[in-house]
Amino acid sequence: MEILEKRFNCYLMDEVEKFIMKEFHYVLQVSAFYLYLRGKWIYFSIFQFILYLFILGTFIIIVFYTMVLMKDFQLSIAVQAFHIMGGASMTVNISLWMNYNRDILSETFTIFHSKFYQYDESFDSKMVEPWLEEVQIFQKNMFLYVSFILFAIGLQVIVGGPIEDMLQGTVIEETYIINVYMKLPIPLYFPFLITNNIVKYMCLVYEIIVAFVVLSVLGTAAIFMLYATHSVNVQFRILIYSIKNIEQRALNKCKVKYNDFKTYQNIIALYSDPKFTKEYEQCIKENVQHHYQILRVRRE
């Protein structure tokens, strides 16, 4: 376990981990999107990850077999099974990719924690502070919006589907069609007969657990992508602002560093001063470094 902990936590600092918890709370851990691999929690996290994959793997097999059985008898149910299987398969791919590339994710969180790039005192940060506050406001709204959408989707599958069938008069009265049990929100084939309510409710709980895993992983992926996209958008605005004011930034650097720096009435005359051109080049380097950090997040 020590080898595993070193392998997956070598890119993550304690302050970055605190930042993750502050920004995303326990969402990343509950969905197994970014597991907590510290101390004794590593055992629970590994068990959680394997359990999620086992649940999703068995569900995909069951749904696939259901689709094969129903394609010649109930095409609508077969199509529904195909769509659900696609969502579950996407969930598995996201879970595997994110945990396999944990180092990339850790590096991205480190950039978020450092606020991409910190300019020195020559940069007027008062103009960009409202933009940074937008990220915090957007984050709160994002959690509420995505949570509401996922809850509505889950409610539609579990409750809305049967009610819609009843109102449209398309309720299937048969308990079984070609070994597919029809009395669940998602009709499925099970390798055993459902002969009493206890087994029926156990199968219902199984579907609810699968729905929770799928929605939590897809929801977390959506939250992360929205957070990253909005953060990158704000950083591009900051970068554009700093480039537009690059001459003023260079001038501010000169005033701080050089007591004998001359004041020019014409901004063009500044370019003949080697002190100004030196600081101007430094400002360009800062913008390049800032842009590089933004591109790293976009690429990763």
mmCIF file of C-alpha atoms in Angstrom:
data_model
loop_
_atom_site.group_PDB
_atom_site.id
_atom_site.type_symbol
_atom_site.label_atom_id
_atom_site.label_comp_id
_atom_site.label_asym_id
_atom_site.label_seq_id
_atom_site.Cartn_x
_atom_site.Cartn_y
_atom_site.Cartn_z
ATOM 1 C CA MET A 1 0.000 0.000 0.000
ATOM 2 C CA GLU A 2 2.927 2.353 0.665
ATOM 3 C CA ILE A 3 4.118 1.870 -2.909
ATOM 4 C CA LEU A 4 0.613 2.590 -4.198
ATOM 5 C CA GLU A 5 0.289 5.687 -2.017
ATOM 6 C CA LYS A 6 3.638 7.051 -3.191
ATOM 7 C CA ARG A 7 2.789 6.312 -6.822
ATOM 8 C CA PHE A 8 -0.512 8.186 -6.809
ATOM 9 C CA ASN A 9 0.225 10.949 -4.275
ATOM 10 C CA CYS A 10 3.712 11.964 -5.397
ATOM 11 C CA TYR A 11 2.258 14.879 -7.382
ATOM 12 C CA LEU A 12 -0.074 16.137 -4.649
ATOM 13 C CA MET A 13 0.876 18.558 -1.876
ATOM 14 C CA ASP A 14 -1.049 18.941 1.376
ATOM 15 C CA GLU A 15 -2.174 22.485 0.600
ATOM 16 C CA VAL A 16 -3.490 21.362 -2.792
ATOM 17 C CA GLU A 17 -5.424 18.564 -1.118
ATOM 18 C CA LYS A 18 -6.999 21.104 1.251
ATOM 19 C CA PHE A 19 -7.877 23.251 -1.760
ATOM 20 C CA ILE A 20 -9.615 20.293 -3.428
ATOM 21 C CA MET A 21 -11.649 19.638 -0.301
ATOM 22 C CA LYS A 22 -12.574 23.321 -0.015
ATOM 23 C CA GLU A 23 -13.642 23.670 -3.651
ATOM 24 C CA PHE A 24 -15.290 20.295 -4.256
ATOM 25 C CA HIS A 25 -15.961 19.005 -0.717
ATOM 26 C CA TYR A 26 -16.482 15.208 -0.783
ATOM 27 C CA VAL A 27 -17.933 15.075 -4.294
ATOM 28 C CA LEU A 28 -14.739 13.766 -5.897
ATOM 29 C CA GLN A 29 -14.339 11.045 -3.265
ATOM 30 C CA VAL A 30 -17.967 9.860 -3.264
ATOM 31 C CA SER A 31 -17.923 9.433 -7.039
ATOM 32 C CA ALA A 32 -14.455 7.780 -7.027
ATOM 33 C CA PHE A 33 -13.448 10.481 -9.509
ATOM 34 C CA TYR A 34 -10.440 11.493 -7.402
ATOM 35 C CA LEU A 35 -9.914 9.018 -4.571
ATOM 36 C CA TYR A 36 -8.494 9.920 -1.170
ATOM 37 C CA LEU A 37 -5.309 7.850 -0.885
ATOM 38 C CA ARG A 38 -3.919 8.879 2.482
ATOM 39 C CA GLY A 39 -3.350 6.685 5.530
ATOM 40 C CA LYS A 40 -5.988 4.084 6.304
ATOM 41 C CA TRP A 41 -8.445 5.687 3.878
ATOM 42 C CA ILE A 42 -6.514 4.118 1.019
ATOM 43 C CA TYR A 43 -8.063 0.718 1.838
ATOM 44 C CA PHE A 44 -11.596 2.100 1.725
ATOM 45 C CA SER A 45 -10.900 4.034 -1.480
ATOM 46 C CA ILE A 46 -9.544 0.980 -3.286
ATOM 47 C CA PHE A 47 -12.495 -1.114 -2.101
ATOM 48 C CA GLN A 48 -14.888 1.628 -3.252
ATOM 49 C CA PHE A 49 -13.259 1.822 -6.686
ATOM 50 C CA ILE A 50 -13.328 -1.956 -7.205
ATOM 51 C CA LEU A 51 -16.927 -2.139 -5.957
ATOM 52 C CA TYR A 52 -18.054 0.579 -8.377
ATOM 53 C CA LEU A 53 -16.390 -1.195 -11.293
ATOM 54 C CA PHE A 54 -17.900 -4.544 -10.258
ATOM 55 C CA ILE A 55 -21.400 -3.054 -9.989
ATOM 56 C CA LEU A 56 -21.100 -1.291 -13.331
ATOM 57 C CA GLY A 57 -19.502 -4.298 -15.016
ATOM 58 C CA THR A 58 -22.262 -6.694 -13.961
ATOM 59 C CA PHE A 59 -24.893 -4.124 -14.899
ATOM 60 C CA ILE A 60 -23.446 -3.675 -18.403
ATOM 61 C CA ILE A 61 -23.481 -7.452 -18.944
ATOM 62 C CA ILE A 62 -27.082 -7.723 -17.708
ATOM 63 C CA VAL A 63 -28.252 -4.786 -19.837
ATOM 64 C CA PHE A 64 -26.474 -6.139 -22.912
ATOM 65 C CA TYR A 65 -28.134 -9.534 -22.495
ATOM 66 C CA THR A 66 -31.485 -7.808 -21.966
ATOM 67 C CA MET A 67 -31.001 -5.873 -25.202
ATOM 68 C CA VAL A 68 -30.193 -9.070 -27.120
ATOM 69 C CA LEU A 69 -33.285 -10.843 -25.745
ATOM 70 C CA MET A 70 -35.705 -7.976 -26.405
ATOM 71 C CA LYS A 71 -34.564 -6.730 -29.819
ATOM 72 C CA ASP A 72 -37.078 -8.927 -31.683
ATOM 73 C CA PHE A 73 -39.986 -8.570 -29.220
ATOM 74 C CA GLN A 74 -39.919 -5.093 -27.625
ATOM 75 C CA LEU A 75 -37.731 -2.793 -29.721
ATOM 76 C CA SER A 76 -38.375 0.203 -27.443
ATOM 77 C CA ILE A 77 -37.035 -1.673 -24.413
ATOM 78 C CA ALA A 78 -34.030 -2.876 -26.430
ATOM 79 C CA VAL A 79 -33.256 0.711 -27.495
ATOM 80 C CA GLN A 80 -33.641 1.893 -23.898
ATOM 81 C CA ALA A 81 -31.242 -0.839 -22.767
ATOM 82 C CA PHE A 82 -28.744 0.221 -25.444
ATOM 83 C CA HIS A 83 -28.805 3.852 -24.270
ATOM 84 C CA ILE A 84 -28.446 2.863 -20.620
ATOM 85 C CA MET A 85 -25.570 0.527 -21.472
ATOM 86 C CA GLY A 86 -23.857 3.409 -23.256
ATOM 87 C CA GLY A 87 -24.164 5.625 -20.176
ATOM 88 C CA ALA A 88 -22.798 2.891 -17.897
ATOM 89 C CA SER A 89 -19.906 2.198 -20.294
ATOM 90 C CA MET A 90 -19.069 5.908 -20.388
ATOM 91 C CA THR A 91 -19.046 5.921 -16.584
ATOM 92 C CA VAL A 92 -16.543 3.049 -16.498
ATOM 93 C CA ASN A 93 -14.308 4.794 -19.039
ATOM 94 C CA ILE A 94 -14.319 8.039 -17.049
ATOM 95 C CA SER A 95 -13.526 6.260 -13.768
ATOM 96 C CA LEU A 96 -10.666 4.258 -15.283
ATOM 97 C CA TRP A 97 -9.200 7.190 -17.209
ATOM 98 C CA MET A 98 -9.318 9.650 -14.330
ATOM 99 C CA ASN A 99 -7.707 7.279 -11.852
ATOM 100 C CA TYR A 100 -5.117 5.983 -14.313
ATOM 101 C CA ASN A 101 -4.137 9.580 -15.153
ATOM 102 C CA ARG A 102 -4.265 10.771 -11.562
ATOM 103 C CA ASP A 103 -0.901 12.532 -11.993
ATOM 104 C CA ILE A 104 -2.392 14.735 -14.737
ATOM 105 C CA LEU A 105 -5.422 15.494 -12.580
ATOM 106 C CA SER A 106 -3.180 16.327 -9.601
ATOM 107 C CA GLU A 107 -1.147 18.691 -11.753
ATOM 108 C CA THR A 108 -4.335 20.391 -12.931
ATOM 109 C CA PHE A 109 -5.544 20.862 -9.356
ATOM 110 C CA THR A 110 -2.128 22.298 -8.451
ATOM 111 C CA ILE A 111 -2.534 24.916 -11.193
ATOM 112 C CA PHE A 112 -6.030 25.734 -9.917
ATOM 113 C CA HIS A 113 -4.641 26.132 -6.395
ATOM 114 C CA SER A 114 -1.908 28.511 -7.571
ATOM 115 C CA LYS A 115 -4.536 30.535 -9.503
ATOM 116 C CA PHE A 116 -2.626 29.740 -12.716
ATOM 117 C CA TYR A 117 -0.092 32.555 -12.415
ATOM 118 C CA GLN A 118 0.686 35.258 -9.876
ATOM 119 C CA TYR A 119 1.932 38.585 -11.211
ATOM 120 C CA ASP A 120 4.048 40.901 -9.077
ATOM 121 C CA GLU A 121 3.022 44.270 -7.638
ATOM 122 C CA SER A 122 3.318 45.955 -11.041
ATOM 123 C CA PHE A 123 0.049 44.304 -12.049
ATOM 124 C CA ASP A 124 -3.126 46.118 -11.006
ATOM 125 C CA SER A 125 -5.222 43.282 -9.565
ATOM 126 C CA LYS A 126 -8.209 45.454 -8.621
ATOM 127 C CA MET A 127 -9.662 45.143 -12.105
ATOM 128 C CA VAL A 128 -9.500 41.341 -12.138
ATOM 129 C CA GLU A 129 -10.719 40.660 -8.595
ATOM 130 C CA PRO A 130 -14.404 40.685 -9.694
ATOM 131 C CA TRP A 131 -13.537 38.128 -12.379
ATOM 132 C CA LEU A 132 -11.972 35.824 -9.795
ATOM 133 C CA GLU A 133 -15.044 36.212 -7.619
ATOM 134 C CA GLU A 134 -17.100 35.052 -10.606
ATOM 135 C CA VAL A 135 -15.400 31.658 -10.326
ATOM 136 C CA GLN A 136 -16.590 31.273 -6.727
ATOM 137 C CA ILE A 137 -20.144 32.352 -7.567
ATOM 138 C CA PHE A 138 -20.208 30.117 -10.624
ATOM 139 C CA GLN A 139 -18.992 27.177 -8.548
ATOM 140 C CA LYS A 140 -21.860 27.486 -6.065
ATOM 141 C CA ASN A 141 -24.456 27.789 -8.821
ATOM 142 C CA MET A 142 -22.801 24.949 -10.714
ATOM 143 C CA PHE A 143 -23.160 22.500 -7.810
ATOM 144 C CA LEU A 144 -26.828 23.395 -7.382
ATOM 145 C CA TYR A 145 -27.617 23.268 -11.101
ATOM 146 C CA VAL A 146 -25.865 19.954 -11.819
ATOM 147 C CA SER A 147 -27.270 18.357 -8.647
ATOM 148 C CA PHE A 148 -30.802 19.410 -9.594
ATOM 149 C CA ILE A 149 -30.422 18.086 -13.154
ATOM 150 C CA LEU A 150 -29.078 14.726 -11.965
ATOM 151 C CA PHE A 151 -31.812 14.419 -9.348
ATOM 152 C CA ALA A 152 -34.432 15.167 -12.004
ATOM 153 C CA ILE A 153 -32.932 12.542 -14.327
ATOM 154 C CA GLY A 154 -32.896 9.908 -11.589
ATOM 155 C CA LEU A 155 -36.453 10.773 -10.581
ATOM 156 C CA GLN A 156 -37.578 10.540 -14.199
ATOM 157 C CA VAL A 157 -36.090 7.055 -14.587
ATOM 158 C CA ILE A 158 -37.337 5.662 -11.262
ATOM 159 C CA VAL A 159 -40.721 7.408 -10.945
ATOM 160 C CA GLY A 160 -41.481 9.318 -14.132
ATOM 161 C CA GLY A 161 -41.187 6.373 -16.498
ATOM 162 C CA PRO A 162 -43.863 4.184 -14.868
ATOM 163 C CA ILE A 163 -46.204 7.181 -14.439
ATOM 164 C CA GLU A 164 -45.750 8.144 -18.099
ATOM 165 C CA ASP A 165 -46.510 4.572 -19.207
ATOM 166 C CA MET A 166 -49.651 4.562 -17.067
ATOM 167 C CA LEU A 167 -50.911 7.871 -18.481
ATOM 168 C CA GLN A 168 -50.208 6.819 -22.065
ATOM 169 C CA GLY A 169 -51.761 3.397 -21.584
ATOM 170 C CA THR A 170 -48.562 1.564 -22.503
ATOM 171 C CA VAL A 171 -48.149 -0.316 -19.230
ATOM 172 C CA ILE A 172 -46.920 -3.861 -19.824
ATOM 173 C CA GLU A 173 -48.999 -6.258 -17.736
ATOM 174 C CA GLU A 174 -46.731 -9.282 -18.152
ATOM 175 C CA THR A 175 -44.287 -9.997 -15.344
ATOM 176 C CA TYR A 176 -41.802 -11.687 -17.660
ATOM 177 C CA ILE A 177 -41.152 -11.359 -21.383
ATOM 178 C CA ILE A 178 -38.452 -13.727 -22.685
ATOM 179 C CA ASN A 179 -36.935 -14.036 -19.165
ATOM 180 C CA VAL A 180 -36.799 -10.243 -18.785
ATOM 181 C CA TYR A 181 -38.436 -9.001 -15.588
ATOM 182 C CA MET A 182 -40.785 -6.149 -16.496
ATOM 183 C CA LYS A 183 -41.863 -4.874 -13.060
ATOM 184 C CA LEU A 184 -38.853 -2.634 -12.474
ATOM 185 C CA PRO A 185 -38.200 0.943 -13.648
ATOM 186 C CA ILE A 186 -35.614 -0.542 -16.040
ATOM 187 C CA PRO A 187 -36.726 -3.990 -17.296
ATOM 188 C CA LEU A 188 -33.769 -6.363 -16.940
ATOM 189 C CA TYR A 189 -32.804 -9.967 -17.328
ATOM 190 C CA PHE A 190 -31.677 -11.581 -14.063
ATOM 191 C CA PRO A 191 -30.081 -15.039 -13.822
ATOM 192 C CA PHE A 192 -32.687 -16.020 -11.219
ATOM 193 C CA LEU A 193 -36.454 -15.902 -10.876
ATOM 194 C CA ILE A 194 -38.060 -13.067 -8.935
ATOM 195 C CA THR A 195 -40.830 -14.844 -7.064
ATOM 196 C CA ASN A 196 -41.482 -12.573 -4.072
ATOM 197 C CA ASN A 197 -41.357 -8.930 -3.018
ATOM 198 C CA ILE A 198 -38.089 -9.302 -1.095
ATOM 199 C CA VAL A 199 -36.167 -10.328 -4.201
ATOM 200 C CA LYS A 200 -38.023 -7.698 -6.238
ATOM 201 C CA TYR A 201 -37.016 -4.904 -3.862
ATOM 202 C CA MET A 202 -33.433 -6.183 -3.774
ATOM 203 C CA CYS A 203 -33.335 -5.864 -7.568
ATOM 204 C CA LEU A 204 -34.868 -2.394 -7.280
ATOM 205 C CA VAL A 205 -32.176 -1.378 -4.784
ATOM 206 C CA TYR A 206 -29.570 -2.717 -7.214
ATOM 207 C CA GLU A 207 -30.909 -0.451 -9.959
ATOM 208 C CA ILE A 208 -30.944 2.517 -7.569
ATOM 209 C CA ILE A 209 -27.308 1.845 -6.596
ATOM 210 C CA VAL A 210 -26.311 1.655 -10.262
ATOM 211 C CA ALA A 211 -28.169 4.909 -10.940
ATOM 212 C CA PHE A 212 -26.356 6.565 -8.016
ATOM 213 C CA VAL A 213 -22.929 5.447 -9.246
ATOM 214 C CA VAL A 214 -23.591 6.470 -12.854
ATOM 215 C CA LEU A 215 -25.097 9.848 -11.991
ATOM 216 C CA SER A 216 -22.440 10.661 -9.377
ATOM 217 C CA VAL A 217 -19.546 9.901 -11.747
ATOM 218 C CA LEU A 218 -21.070 11.668 -14.759
ATOM 219 C CA GLY A 219 -22.180 14.571 -12.564
ATOM 220 C CA THR A 220 -18.717 14.962 -11.050
ATOM 221 C CA ALA A 221 -17.140 14.874 -14.504
ATOM 222 C CA ALA A 222 -19.572 17.591 -15.626
ATOM 223 C CA ILE A 223 -18.828 19.711 -12.545
ATOM 224 C CA PHE A 224 -15.074 19.366 -13.049
ATOM 225 C CA MET A 225 -15.281 20.262 -16.747
ATOM 226 C CA LEU A 226 -17.511 23.273 -16.070
ATOM 227 C CA TYR A 227 -15.200 24.443 -13.275
ATOM 228 C CA ALA A 228 -12.093 24.028 -15.452
ATOM 229 C CA THR A 229 -13.687 25.680 -18.495
ATOM 230 C CA HIS A 230 -14.894 28.711 -16.546
ATOM 231 C CA SER A 231 -11.536 29.055 -14.764
ATOM 232 C CA VAL A 232 -9.675 28.978 -18.088
ATOM 233 C CA ASN A 233 -12.088 31.547 -19.537
ATOM 234 C CA VAL A 234 -11.450 33.926 -16.626
ATOM 235 C CA GLN A 235 -7.682 33.422 -16.900
ATOM 236 C CA PHE A 236 -7.769 34.295 -20.589
ATOM 237 C CA ARG A 237 -9.565 37.521 -19.688
ATOM 238 C CA ILE A 238 -6.875 38.291 -17.100
ATOM 239 C CA LEU A 239 -4.135 37.511 -19.624
ATOM 240 C CA ILE A 240 -5.705 39.783 -22.253
ATOM 241 C CA TYR A 241 -6.027 42.556 -19.674
ATOM 242 C CA SER A 242 -2.362 42.204 -18.657
ATOM 243 C CA ILE A 243 -1.211 42.287 -22.290
ATOM 244 C CA LYS A 244 -3.260 45.412 -23.028
ATOM 245 C CA ASN A 245 -1.613 47.107 -20.033
ATOM 246 C CA ILE A 246 1.884 45.740 -20.606
ATOM 247 C CA GLU A 247 3.442 49.185 -21.048
ATOM 248 C CA GLN A 248 1.978 50.403 -17.764
ATOM 249 C CA ARG A 249 3.183 47.229 -16.031
ATOM 250 C CA ALA A 250 6.711 47.756 -17.363
ATOM 251 C CA LEU A 251 6.587 51.397 -16.290
ATOM 252 C CA ASN A 252 5.476 50.396 -12.785
ATOM 253 C CA LYS A 253 8.376 47.945 -12.551
ATOM 254 C CA CYS A 254 10.821 50.686 -13.513
ATOM 255 C CA LYS A 255 9.451 53.079 -10.892
ATOM 256 C CA VAL A 256 9.828 50.421 -8.191
ATOM 257 C CA LYS A 257 13.300 49.149 -9.170
ATOM 258 C CA TYR A 258 15.059 52.328 -10.312
ATOM 259 C CA ASN A 259 15.082 55.479 -8.194
ATOM 260 C CA ASP A 260 16.711 57.490 -10.990
ATOM 261 C CA PHE A 261 14.244 56.412 -13.645
ATOM 262 C CA LYS A 262 13.247 59.304 -15.903
ATOM 263 C CA THR A 263 9.647 60.252 -16.528
ATOM 264 C CA TYR A 264 8.785 60.601 -20.206
ATOM 265 C CA GLN A 265 5.862 62.586 -21.532
ATOM 266 C CA ASN A 266 5.684 60.479 -24.684
ATOM 267 C CA ILE A 267 5.205 56.730 -24.232
ATOM 268 C CA ILE A 268 7.123 56.074 -27.471
ATOM 269 C CA ALA A 269 10.212 57.711 -25.994
ATOM 270 C CA LEU A 270 10.245 55.052 -23.288
ATOM 271 C CA TYR A 271 11.398 52.446 -25.803
ATOM 272 C CA SER A 272 14.737 54.252 -26.121
ATOM 273 C CA ASP A 273 15.382 53.668 -22.414
ATOM 274 C CA PRO A 274 17.198 50.320 -21.851
ATOM 275 C CA LYS A 275 15.742 50.021 -18.345
ATOM 276 C CA PHE A 276 12.216 50.196 -19.690
ATOM 277 C CA THR A 277 12.868 47.736 -22.516
ATOM 278 C CA LYS A 278 14.400 45.292 -20.029
ATOM 279 C CA GLU A 279 11.309 45.374 -17.814
ATOM 280 C CA TYR A 280 9.087 45.262 -20.892
ATOM 281 C CA GLU A 281 10.753 42.006 -21.925
ATOM 282 C CA GLN A 282 10.212 40.672 -18.408
ATOM 283 C CA CYS A 283 6.503 41.466 -18.687
ATOM 284 C CA ILE A 284 6.369 39.552 -21.966
ATOM 285 C CA LYS A 285 7.982 36.546 -20.274
ATOM 286 C CA GLU A 286 5.382 36.715 -17.502
ATOM 287 C CA ASN A 287 2.575 36.696 -20.060
ATOM 288 C CA VAL A 288 4.147 33.723 -21.828
ATOM 289 C CA GLN A 289 4.371 31.803 -18.547
ATOM 290 C CA HIS A 290 0.765 32.662 -17.711
ATOM 291 C CA HIS A 291 -0.370 31.548 -21.167
ATOM 292 C CA TYR A 292 1.596 28.309 -20.795
ATOM 293 C CA GLN A 293 -0.220 27.494 -17.538
ATOM 294 C CA ILE A 294 -3.580 28.083 -19.221
ATOM 295 C CA LEU A 295 -2.636 25.839 -22.141
ATOM 296 C CA ARG A 296 -1.548 23.085 -19.751
ATOM 297 C CA VAL A 297 -5.007 22.979 -18.205
ATOM 298 C CA ARG A 298 -6.714 23.054 -21.608
ATOM 299 C CA ARG A 299 -4.473 20.279 -22.922
ATOM 300 C CA GLU A 300 -4.845 18.071 -19.850
#
